[in-house]
Amino acid sequence: MNKDSFRQMVEGKIVLLDGATGTELHKRGIPKEACPEQWVLEHPDVLREIQSEYIAAGADIILACTFGGNRIKLKEFGLQDRVLEFNRELARISKETAGAKCLVAGDLAPTGQFVEPFGDVKFNDIVDVYKEQVQGLLEGGVDLFVIETMIDLQETRAAVLAVKETCDLPVIASMTFDTSAKTLTESDPVTVLITLQSLGADAVGANCSTGPKDMLKVVELMMPYAKVPIMVKPNAGLPKLVDGCTVFDMEPAEFGQYAVDFVAKGAGLIGGCCGTTPQHIKRAKENIAGLKPVGREPKPYRALTSSRRTVFFGETYPVTVVGERINPTGKKKLSEELRNGKYTEVRRLAAEQVENGAEILDVNVGMPGIDEKKTMVEVVKLLSNVVECPLCLDSSSPDVLEAALRIYPGRALINSISAEKSKIQRMLPIARKYGAMFILLPLNDEGVPEQARERYEIIQNIISEAKKYDFENSDIVVDGLVMSVSSNQNAAEETLKVIRWCAGTLGCATIAGLSNVSFGLPERGYINSAFLAMGIGNGLSMAIANPSSEMIMGIKAASDVLTARDKNSLTYIGRYSDGSVEKPKKVEPKNNLKTVDKINQSILEGDRENIVDLIKEALAEGAKPGTIIDGYMIPAITRVGHLYEERKYFLPQLIQSAEAMKTAFDYLAPFLAGDRESSGKNSPVIVLATVKGDIHDIGKNIVGLMLRNNGFTVHDLGKNVSAERIISESRDLKAQIIGLSALLTTTMVEMRTVVELARSEGLDVKFMIGGAVVNDSYAREIGADGYAKDAYEAVKLAKKLTGQE
């Protein structure tokens, strides 16, 4: 199958996928502790039976049994050297079973690792892990790929790129969303859709985690912007424990009715996840018989994404300010830091610009004596964690831009692509590959034309070339390219002509760097602001500017009102309703703070780079280790927890702060033995474990990090831990709490085994549980003392269970 035939298939009918394979395997005898891929190869008839039933039920696509067939997952069973063999043979079994009756998709799923920029695992290493699996599946003859149950947008990008860089087969990318329609790393459905369809996914969707009712909301949110088909594979409701077994109580009839609802909402591919059976798929097939796919009519949009936010812009939106301050030109301190591999000033400038209204940040680190590519990648990784807004990647080097685009966990804006032959031939394919938008610069190898009509020709030539790579006008932002009026007083007018022509005739978004126009003149702010107002009056969409200028931001706000872009003047009224002109907010350098306060601030900001130096300085000034911890570090991480709870911080920031805290703790640990203030304290002991049969521990690891940072002594027993070992070690360690984690509906039942064993042996210990498939009611059902939905909730629960709150 190729991409065209896939598109024709989905446009012609509702495509049915299979249901759960994992829960069906457990019904038919796979041991909890077995490696599914190995066990199925040893019992191929079981898989053939399951897949034959799905095919008989009407499935158009079945998934090869390769959910955990990547090197990292197979390593849990010592089978990491059999990736190619396992994937090839499992795909072959499915192909033989499918025959000509249906298609077989290679199944890619999470590795269980946190990928940079949010984690420490190298992005390209994860791409290679997936490529190895893709190669095996290709050798087995799969027709397409389904990437499913993903919890992190960046890891999903890695999997999509692995498929794209290995073959031309269609690829469907599906993530899991909780009941608030967010992924574990806080991506919303629209951000997921725009990022992945821009990257080249042939369909995007949702699976697992919730039942059909909550998944309808995800489809509703995606559909207005969907340029590719939407896939859904919901669970058969939410899991419940009945007589020691996990059950899903949604009957096939009810599930089948939801299939009709999904079609009405716009989903074009429908299947089932945990708890669904061939009967569920059969009923879905019967109910959607005769229904046709709802035609997609995506809203025209221009949008950039970070991993957690989408920014729309264009003629119906207020002018978007692209913060220009992260650029070493004329900034001595920033230049020195970049040259020395330090990023404190980048962090400060980013925070200040966002605080003052920048919705996108331009990132330019080009300067003599620097490894621009390395520096750009480091800054992109830093900013992806500390700000929500999308980035505009600014470099004249294609190599630098490609490296930045590869690591950037969203849809970026490239600044810029001109008609210079060396740039356009290199950059258009790169922009297309990573799904980026780009700023079109109307200059060529002969330079910048002074007259607007000459720029029109260059603009049309670049757009014509871009269309060869399937770019649409909505993917392009034209820079009017203003020059200084001090050397050519007609320069501004010629640029305004370009802006007016692009907005009116071409239907392209436009952008202008304001500061160029006033170069060489005194009181440049007046010139820049006047030009901004004139640009907005001529259709300007975006301005590269300093958002800390009250004059610039005030003129923008007023111009948005006068051009009816600020609906009902709400933003303007909100800005000035109290009669005062709010001064631009300053994010001050930490220089004026006491050293211990700088430590507190570093943890709040997740600044691992400077925390150890600050602690050394504080110790040299006479501060006691215990005082640093109790007086400054603990309050900081507690504040981080509150910000997370208030949805002002998100998981990446939580992790960054926790890592900064851990770095500080690790450094201070040797000093604590002699510090009476702290050594007298006995911290509560907690044992953490992912239960037997489950090898997923990414959430547990975050919980452990947060607990340690909040004063608990944590013993993490790892993954796939038996009940007997958990109880034995907890007794030896005199644990006050046992924290249990499970990701799978098939392994959550092991939690009850652990609780019951502890009770039967008279172990006096509290239990708290967590994981994607469990909840409060499940905790009560198995006799646990509490459930925590995330790491911060786990800290609060642990404090409550140990009498600290």
JSON list of C-alpha atoms in Angstrom, two decimals, residues 417-419 424 438 440-444 449 451-467 473 476-481 494-495 497-499 501-503 506 508-510:
[
{"chain": "A", "resi": 417, "resn": "ILE", "atom": "CA", "xyz": [14.27, 31.11, 3.12]},
{"chain": "A", "resi": 418, "resn": "SER", "atom": "CA", "xyz": [15.26, 33.44, 0.29]},
{"chain": "A", "resi": 419, "resn": "ALA", "atom": "CA", "xyz": [15.68, 32.93, -3.45]},
{"chain": "A", "resi": 424, "resn": "ILE", "atom": "CA", "xyz": [16.32, 27.61, -1.39]},
{"chain": "A", "resi": 438, "resn": "PHE", "atom": "CA", "xyz": [8.93, 29.47, 6.88]},
{"chain": "A", "resi": 440, "resn": "LEU", "atom": "CA", "xyz": [9.98, 34.02, 2.83]},
{"chain": "A", "resi": 441, "resn": "LEU", "atom": "CA", "xyz": [12.68, 36.61, 2.34]},
{"chain": "A", "resi": 442, "resn": "PRO", "atom": "CA", "xyz": [12.30, 38.49, -0.99]},
{"chain": "A", "resi": 443, "resn": "LEU", "atom": "CA", "xyz": [15.93, 38.67, -1.95]},
{"chain": "A", "resi": 444, "resn": "ASN", "atom": "CA", "xyz": [18.07, 36.68, -4.38]},
{"chain": "A", "resi": 449, "resn": "PRO", "atom": "CA", "xyz": [15.47, 44.89, -4.74]},
{"chain": "A", "resi": 451, "resn": "GLN", "atom": "CA", "xyz": [11.23, 48.43, -5.61]},
{"chain": "A", "resi": 452, "resn": "ALA", "atom": "CA", "xyz": [8.23, 46.46, -4.41]},
{"chain": "A", "resi": 453, "resn": "ARG", "atom": "CA", "xyz": [7.35, 45.20, -7.89]},
{"chain": "A", "resi": 454, "resn": "GLU", "atom": "CA", "xyz": [10.77, 43.52, -8.16]},
{"chain": "A", "resi": 455, "resn": "ARG", "atom": "CA", "xyz": [10.17, 41.80, -4.81]},
{"chain": "A", "resi": 456, "resn": "TYR", "atom": "CA", "xyz": [6.79, 40.55, -6.09]},
{"chain": "A", "resi": 457, "resn": "GLU", "atom": "CA", "xyz": [8.58, 38.54, -8.74]},
{"chain": "A", "resi": 458, "resn": "ILE", "atom": "CA", "xyz": [10.98, 36.97, -6.25]},
{"chain": "A", "resi": 459, "resn": "ILE", "atom": "CA", "xyz": [8.12, 36.15, -3.89]},
{"chain": "A", "resi": 460, "resn": "GLN", "atom": "CA", "xyz": [6.18, 34.43, -6.66]},
{"chain": "A", "resi": 461, "resn": "ASN", "atom": "CA", "xyz": [9.25, 32.47, -7.72]},
{"chain": "A", "resi": 462, "resn": "ILE", "atom": "CA", "xyz": [9.88, 31.19, -4.20]},
{"chain": "A", "resi": 463, "resn": "ILE", "atom": "CA", "xyz": [6.22, 30.27, -3.70]},
{"chain": "A", "resi": 464, "resn": "SER", "atom": "CA", "xyz": [6.23, 28.48, -7.05]},
{"chain": "A", "resi": 465, "resn": "GLU", "atom": "CA", "xyz": [9.28, 26.49, -6.00]},
{"chain": "A", "resi": 466, "resn": "ALA", "atom": "CA", "xyz": [7.78, 25.79, -2.56]},
{"chain": "A", "resi": 467, "resn": "LYS", "atom": "CA", "xyz": [4.64, 24.33, -4.10]},
{"chain": "A", "resi": 473, "resn": "ASN", "atom": "CA", "xyz": [0.35, 29.75, 0.91]},
{"chain": "A", "resi": 476, "resn": "ILE", "atom": "CA", "xyz": [4.44, 30.77, 4.27]},
{"chain": "A", "resi": 477, "resn": "VAL", "atom": "CA", "xyz": [4.97, 34.13, 5.98]},
{"chain": "A", "resi": 478, "resn": "VAL", "atom": "CA", "xyz": [6.39, 36.83, 3.72]},
{"chain": "A", "resi": 479, "resn": "ASP", "atom": "CA", "xyz": [8.86, 39.29, 5.20]},
{"chain": "A", "resi": 480, "resn": "GLY", "atom": "CA", "xyz": [8.24, 42.75, 3.76]},
{"chain": "A", "resi": 481, "resn": "LEU", "atom": "CA", "xyz": [11.97, 43.32, 4.27]},
{"chain": "A", "resi": 494, "resn": "GLU", "atom": "CA", "xyz": [8.02, 50.01, -0.71]},
{"chain": "A", "resi": 495, "resn": "THR", "atom": "CA", "xyz": [7.80, 47.50, 2.15]},
{"chain": "A", "resi": 497, "resn": "LYS", "atom": "CA", "xyz": [3.36, 47.87, -0.74]},
{"chain": "A", "resi": 498, "resn": "VAL", "atom": "CA", "xyz": [4.76, 44.36, -0.40]},
{"chain": "A", "resi": 499, "resn": "ILE", "atom": "CA", "xyz": [2.76, 43.76, 2.80]},
{"chain": "A", "resi": 501, "resn": "TRP", "atom": "CA", "xyz": [0.07, 42.99, -1.96]},
{"chain": "A", "resi": 502, "resn": "CYS", "atom": "CA", "xyz": [0.84, 39.77, -0.05]},
{"chain": "A", "resi": 503, "resn": "ALA", "atom": "CA", "xyz": [-2.12, 40.19, 2.32]},
{"chain": "A", "resi": 506, "resn": "LEU", "atom": "CA", "xyz": [-1.58, 36.45, -2.48]},
{"chain": "A", "resi": 508, "resn": "CYS", "atom": "CA", "xyz": [-0.12, 35.19, 2.55]},
{"chain": "A", "resi": 509, "resn": "ALA", "atom": "CA", "xyz": [0.66, 36.12, 6.13]},
{"chain": "A", "resi": 510, "resn": "THR", "atom": "CA", "xyz": [3.32, 38.83, 6.48]}
]
